[in-house]
Coordinates of C-alpha atoms in Angstrom, one line a residue:
M251 CA 0.0 0.0 0.0
G252 CA 1.5 3.4 -1.0
R253 CA 2.1 6.2 1.3
A254 CA -0.2 9.2 1.2
D255 CA 0.3 12.5 3.1
S256 CA -1.9 13.5 6.0
L257 CA -3.7 16.2 4.1
S258 CA -5.0 13.6 1.7
V259 CA -7.1 12.2 4.6
V260 CA -8.6 15.7 5.2
E261 CA -9.3 16.1 1.4
A262 CA -10.9 12.7 1.3
A263 CA -13.1 13.6 4.3
Y264 CA -14.4 16.7 2.6
A265 CA -14.9 15.3 -0.9
R266 CA -18.6 14.5 -1.4
A267 CA -19.4 10.8 -2.0
P268 CA -22.6 9.3 -3.5
N269 CA -23.4 7.6 -0.2
E270 CA -22.0 7.1 3.3
E271 CA -20.4 3.7 2.6
A272 CA -18.5 5.1 -0.4
W273 CA -17.4 8.0 1.8
L274 CA -16.2 5.6 4.5
G275 CA -14.3 3.5 2.1
R276 CA -12.5 6.4 0.6
V277 CA -11.6 8.0 3.9
A278 CA -10.5 4.6 5.3
Q279 CA -8.3 4.0 2.3
A280 CA -6.6 7.4 2.7
I281 CA -6.0 6.8 6.5
A282 CA -4.6 3.3 5.9
E283 CA -2.2 4.6 3.2
N284 CA -1.0 7.4 5.4
L285 CA -0.4 5.1 8.4
D286 CA 1.4 2.5 6.3
G287 CA -1.3 -0.1 6.8
E288 CA 0.4 -2.8 4.8
L289 CA -2.3 -5.3 5.9
G290 CA -5.1 -2.9 5.0
A291 CA -7.8 -1.8 7.5
A292 CA -11.3 -2.6 8.7
A293 CA -13.4 0.5 9.1
W294 CA -16.9 1.2 10.5
F295 CA -19.2 4.0 11.7
I296 CA -19.6 4.2 15.5
D297 CA -21.9 6.0 17.9
F298 CA -20.8 5.9 21.5
L299 CA -20.3 8.2 24.5
P300 CA -18.3 6.4 27.2
G301 CA -20.0 6.3 30.6
V302 CA -23.3 7.4 29.0
D303 CA -24.0 4.6 26.5
A304 CA -23.9 0.9 27.5
K305 CA -22.2 -0.2 24.3
P306 CA -21.1 1.2 20.9
R307 CA -23.6 1.2 18.1
C308 CA -21.6 0.2 15.0
S309 CA -22.6 -0.1 11.4
T310 CA -21.4 -0.3 7.8
F311 CA -18.2 -2.4 8.2
V312 CA -15.9 -2.1 5.2
S313 CA -12.4 -3.4 4.4
V314 CA -9.8 -1.5 2.4
G315 CA -6.5 -2.5 0.9
S316 CA -5.4 -6.1 1.6
C317 CA -7.5 -6.5 4.8
E318 CA -8.9 -10.0 4.8
P319 CA -12.6 -10.5 5.2
R320 CA -12.0 -12.6 8.4
V321 CA -10.6 -9.5 10.1
V322 CA -13.7 -7.4 9.3
E323 CA -16.0 -10.2 10.5
Y324 CA -14.0 -10.6 13.7
V325 CA -14.2 -6.9 14.4
R326 CA -18.0 -7.0 13.7
T327 CA -18.4 -10.0 16.1
L328 CA -16.5 -8.2 18.9
H329 CA -18.8 -5.2 18.7
G330 CA -21.9 -7.2 18.4
R331 CA -21.6 -9.0 21.7
D332 CA -23.9 -8.2 24.7
L333 CA -21.6 -7.9 27.7
P334 CA -23.0 -7.5 31.2
P335 CA -22.9 -3.9 32.3
P336 CA -19.8 -4.0 34.6
L337 CA -17.7 -5.9 32.0
G338 CA -19.1 -3.8 29.1
A339 CA -18.1 -0.6 30.8
L340 CA -14.6 -1.9 31.4
V341 CA -14.1 -3.2 27.9
Y342 CA -15.6 -0.3 26.0
G343 CA -14.1 2.2 28.3
A344 CA -10.7 0.7 27.7
A345 CA -11.2 0.7 24.0
Y346 CA -12.9 4.1 23.5
G347 CA -12.6 6.0 26.7
H348 CA -9.1 7.4 26.5
G349 CA -9.5 10.2 24.0
R350 CA -6.7 8.9 21.7
V351 CA -7.2 9.1 18.0
V352 CA -4.3 6.7 17.2
A353 CA -2.9 4.0 19.5
G354 CA -2.0 0.4 19.4
A355 CA -4.9 -1.7 20.7
R356 CA -2.6 -3.4 23.3
E357 CA -1.2 0.0 24.2
L358 CA -4.7 1.4 24.6
M359 CA -6.4 -1.5 26.4
G360 CA -3.6 -3.0 28.4
P361 CA -4.5 -6.5 29.9
V362 CA -8.1 -6.1 28.9
F363 CA -7.0 -6.7 25.2
D364 CA -6.1 -10.3 25.7
A365 CA -9.0 -10.9 28.1
V366 CA -11.5 -10.0 25.4
N367 CA -9.6 -11.2 22.4
P368 CA -8.5 -14.8 23.4
Q369 CA -8.8 -15.9 19.8
G370 CA -7.6 -12.7 18.2
H371 CA -4.4 -14.1 16.6
E372 CA -6.1 -17.3 15.6
R373 CA -9.0 -15.6 14.0
T374 CA -7.2 -12.7 12.3
G375 CA -3.5 -13.7 12.1
A376 CA -2.6 -10.4 13.7
T377 CA -0.8 -9.8 17.0
D378 CA -2.0 -6.3 17.5
C379 CA -3.7 -3.5 15.5
L380 CA -3.4 0.2 15.2
A381 CA -6.7 1.7 16.4
V382 CA -7.9 4.9 14.8
Q383 CA -10.9 6.7 16.4
C384 CA -12.6 10.0 15.1
F385 CA -15.5 11.1 17.4
D386 CA -17.4 14.4 17.5
A387 CA -19.3 15.9 20.4
E388 CA -22.3 13.6 19.8
G389 CA -20.0 10.5 20.1
R390 CA -20.5 9.8 16.4
G391 CA -17.8 9.1 14.0
V392 CA -15.4 6.6 12.4
A393 CA -13.2 3.8 13.8
L394 CA -10.6 1.7 12.1
A395 CA -8.5 -1.3 13.0
L396 CA -5.2 -1.7 11.0
P397 CA -4.0 -5.3 11.8
S398 CA -0.3 -5.7 12.6
P399 CA 1.9 -8.8 13.0
T400 CA 3.8 -7.0 15.8
T401 CA 3.0 -4.9 18.8
V402 CA 2.1 -1.3 17.9
R403 CA 3.5 1.8 19.7
T404 CA 2.6 5.4 19.0
T405 CA 4.2 8.7 19.8
D406 CA 2.8 11.8 21.4
R407 CA 3.7 13.8 18.3
R408 CA 1.8 11.4 16.0
R409 CA -1.2 11.5 18.4
R410 CA -1.3 15.3 18.4
T411 CA -1.1 15.5 14.6
W412 CA -3.9 13.0 14.3
E413 CA -6.1 14.9 16.8
R414 CA -6.4 17.6 14.2
I415 CA -6.9 15.2 11.3
A416 CA -9.6 13.4 13.2
S417 CA -11.4 16.7 13.8
H418 CA -11.6 17.2 10.0
V419 CA -12.7 13.6 9.5
S420 CA -15.6 14.1 11.9
A421 CA -16.5 17.4 10.3
G422 CA -16.4 15.8 6.8
L423 CA -18.7 13.0 8.0
R424 CA -21.2 15.6 9.3
L425 CA -21.1 17.4 6.0
Q426 CA -21.6 14.2 4.1
R427 CA -24.7 13.5 6.2
I428 CA -26.3 17.0 6.1
A429 CA -25.5 18.1 2.5
T430 CA -28.1 16.0 0.8
S431 CA -27.2 17.4 -2.6
G432 CA -24.2 19.2 -4.1
D433 CA -26.5 22.2 -5.0
L434 CA -24.4 25.3 -4.6
G435 CA -27.6 27.3 -3.9
S436 CA -28.1 25.5 -0.7
A437 CA -24.8 26.7 0.8
D438 CA -24.7 29.3 3.6
A439 CA -22.1 31.2 1.7
L440 CA -20.4 30.8 -1.7
L441 CA -17.0 32.2 -2.6
D442 CA -15.2 32.2 -5.9
A443 CA -11.7 30.7 -6.4
H444 CA -10.1 34.0 -5.3
G445 CA -12.1 34.1 -2.1
R446 CA -14.5 36.8 -3.2
V447 CA -18.0 36.3 -1.6
C448 CA -20.6 35.6 -4.3
H449 CA -23.5 34.8 -2.0
A450 CA -24.2 34.8 1.7
K451 CA -27.4 33.5 3.2
G452 CA -28.7 35.6 6.0
D453 CA -27.1 38.2 8.3
E454 CA -25.0 35.7 10.2
A455 CA -23.2 34.4 7.1
A456 CA -22.8 37.9 5.7
A457 CA -21.2 39.1 9.0
S458 CA -18.7 36.1 8.8
A459 CA -17.8 36.7 5.1
G460 CA -14.4 38.1 5.9
R461 CA -13.5 35.2 8.1
L462 CA -14.8 32.8 5.5
R463 CA -12.7 34.4 2.8
E464 CA -9.6 34.3 4.9
A465 CA -10.2 30.6 5.8
A466 CA -10.7 29.6 2.2
I467 CA -7.4 31.3 1.2
R468 CA -5.5 29.7 4.1
A469 CA -6.9 26.2 3.4
D470 CA -5.9 26.6 -0.2
R471 CA -2.4 27.6 0.8
A472 CA -2.2 24.6 3.1
R473 CA -2.8 22.3 0.2
T474 CA 0.0 23.6 -2.0
R475 CA 3.2 21.6 -2.5
E476 CA 5.0 24.1 -0.2
G477 CA 2.3 23.9 2.4
R478 CA 2.3 20.1 2.5
R479 CA 6.0 20.1 3.5
D480 CA 5.0 20.9 7.1
V481 CA 1.9 18.9 7.9
D482 CA 1.4 20.4 11.4
A483 CA 1.7 24.0 10.0
A484 CA -0.7 23.1 7.2
L485 CA -3.3 21.7 9.6
G486 CA -2.9 24.9 11.6
M487 CA -3.8 26.9 8.5
W488 CA -6.7 24.7 7.6
E489 CA -9.5 25.5 10.1
C490 CA -11.9 22.8 11.1
L491 CA -14.7 25.2 11.9
V492 CA -14.7 28.9 10.9
A493 CA -16.2 31.3 13.3
G494 CA -17.2 28.3 15.4
E495 CA -19.9 27.5 12.8
Y496 CA -18.8 26.8 9.2
S497 CA -17.0 24.2 7.3
V498 CA -15.4 25.6 4.1
V499 CA -14.7 23.2 1.2
D500 CA -14.0 23.6 -2.5
T501 CA -16.2 22.3 -5.2
F502 CA -16.8 22.7 -9.0
D503 CA -19.9 23.7 -10.8
T504 CA -21.1 22.0 -14.0
D505 CA -18.9 24.2 -16.1
G506 CA -15.8 23.3 -14.2
K507 CA -15.6 26.6 -12.3
R508 CA -14.1 26.3 -8.9
Y509 CA -15.9 27.7 -5.8
F510 CA -15.5 27.5 -2.0
V511 CA -18.7 26.5 -0.2
A512 CA -19.4 27.3 3.4
R513 CA -22.0 25.4 5.3
K514 CA -23.0 25.5 9.0
N515 CA -21.5 22.3 10.4
A516 CA -21.0 22.7 14.2
P517 CA -21.5 19.4 16.0
A518 CA -24.6 18.8 18.0
A519 CA -24.2 17.4 21.5
R520 CA -26.3 15.6 24.2
A521 CA -29.3 17.9 24.9
V522 CA -28.8 18.7 28.6
R523 CA -31.4 21.3 29.8
A524 CA -29.0 23.0 32.2
L525 CA -26.3 23.8 29.6
S526 CA -26.0 26.2 26.7
T527 CA -25.3 24.9 23.3
R528 CA -21.6 25.8 23.5
E529 CA -21.3 24.3 27.0
R530 CA -22.9 21.0 25.8
Q531 CA -20.4 20.8 22.9
V532 CA -17.4 21.5 25.1
V533 CA -18.3 19.2 28.0
S534 CA -19.3 16.4 25.6
L535 CA -15.8 16.6 24.0
L536 CA -14.2 16.8 27.4
A537 CA -16.1 13.6 28.3
L538 CA -14.5 11.9 25.3
G539 CA -11.1 12.7 26.7
H540 CA -10.3 15.6 24.4
S541 CA -7.9 18.3 25.7
D542 CA -8.8 22.0 25.8
K543 CA -6.4 22.7 22.9
W544 CA -8.0 19.9 20.8
I545 CA -11.5 21.1 21.6
A546 CA -10.6 24.6 20.6
Y547 CA -9.4 23.4 17.2
E548 CA -12.4 21.2 16.4
L549 CA -14.9 23.8 17.4
G550 CA -13.0 26.8 15.9
I551 CA -13.0 28.8 19.1
G552 CA -10.2 30.1 21.5
E553 CA -8.8 28.0 24.3
G554 CA -9.9 30.7 26.8
T555 CA -13.5 30.2 25.6
V556 CA -13.2 26.5 26.0
A557 CA -11.8 26.8 29.5
A558 CA -14.6 29.2 30.5
A559 CA -17.3 26.9 29.1
I560 CA -15.9 23.9 30.9
H561 CA -15.8 25.8 34.2
T562 CA -19.4 26.9 33.9
A563 CA -20.7 23.6 32.6
L564 CA -19.0 21.6 35.3
R565 CA -20.3 23.9 38.0
K566 CA -23.9 23.5 36.7
L567 CA -23.4 19.7 36.6
G568 CA -21.9 19.6 40.1
V569 CA -18.5 18.2 39.0
K570 CA -15.5 19.6 40.8
R571 CA -12.6 18.6 38.5
S572 CA -12.4 18.5 34.7
G573 CA -9.8 15.8 35.0
D574 CA -12.3 13.4 36.6
L575 CA -13.7 12.0 33.4
A576 CA -15.7 9.4 35.2
A577 CA -17.6 12.1 37.1
V578 CA -18.1 14.2 34.0
R579 CA -19.5 11.2 32.1
H580 CA -21.7 10.2 35.0
A581 CA -23.1 13.8 35.2
L582 CA -23.8 13.9 31.5
G583 CA -25.6 10.6 31.7
A584 CA -27.6 11.5 34.7
A585 CA -28.5 15.1 33.6
T586 CA -32.0 15.9 32.6
P587 CA -32.3 15.9 28.8
E588 CA -33.8 18.9 27.1
E589 CA -37.3 18.2 25.8
P590 CA -37.6 18.3 22.0
G591 CA -38.5 21.7 20.7
S592 CA -37.5 23.5 23.9

């Protein structure tokens, strides 16, 4: 499997596909190529908030590259089991409760890995796998398993880089799901190839036009040959959400003319009556194990705004420390949901 650069994953995430399965396959292929997945990868959609949901809800399992069907089937079987609550919380918390985008499965789960995978090597031929997890504030996203014949170790630097990549993957998935057509007229704002605003829907989009133009130009610069030489700098230029609301992606009309399309794409979050929309988003991402810096990047807001929202939300939920993820998750799960339409 050839090596692709990290920005190719972001580009794949934002490229519209005819359906979700096609989108998943393309993004998984780009991820596997970037992470040197010589044995391919199994990928699936996942919906799970640790400490709130009893088990992950998984769907649309696909394989990419040279991943054998038996690997995909084994992964599907593992996620289809009904484990008793104490064991399920332990297993799924170990697998998905650490807030790591990339990690070796053994590195992530410790002794729990062998306890729940006694036939793993026999069934898949792999000793370990590189786990990739891209969640948004609703706990929805994409997971991958890249089988490995040896034990997998990851570095802090790789994890930090992939936090930003995962933010774009989650944003791209939301776009794929909300943009039911490629109709340019349905965009909140439309900019030409030079960043000039051609159309803005409503006062809010018009007020953000300058920010949208700047974001489009910076994202374009990040994707140049020069920009791609420094992946971390390029990801810094390519905003995940502009003005805390909009995803900006390029597209072409039927005449081949290039445009930048801005659509509202902020993540939803668990509807907790006591919290504001921003507080829900921030505390839900905190519950997933995301750092303040990471949350700021994925929501397109300042770290100070994140810190203030966390402080206020935890006070309302009766949680004393942001580092106590178990308490944060318990408070979210026990909080009174907002009634529909309120």
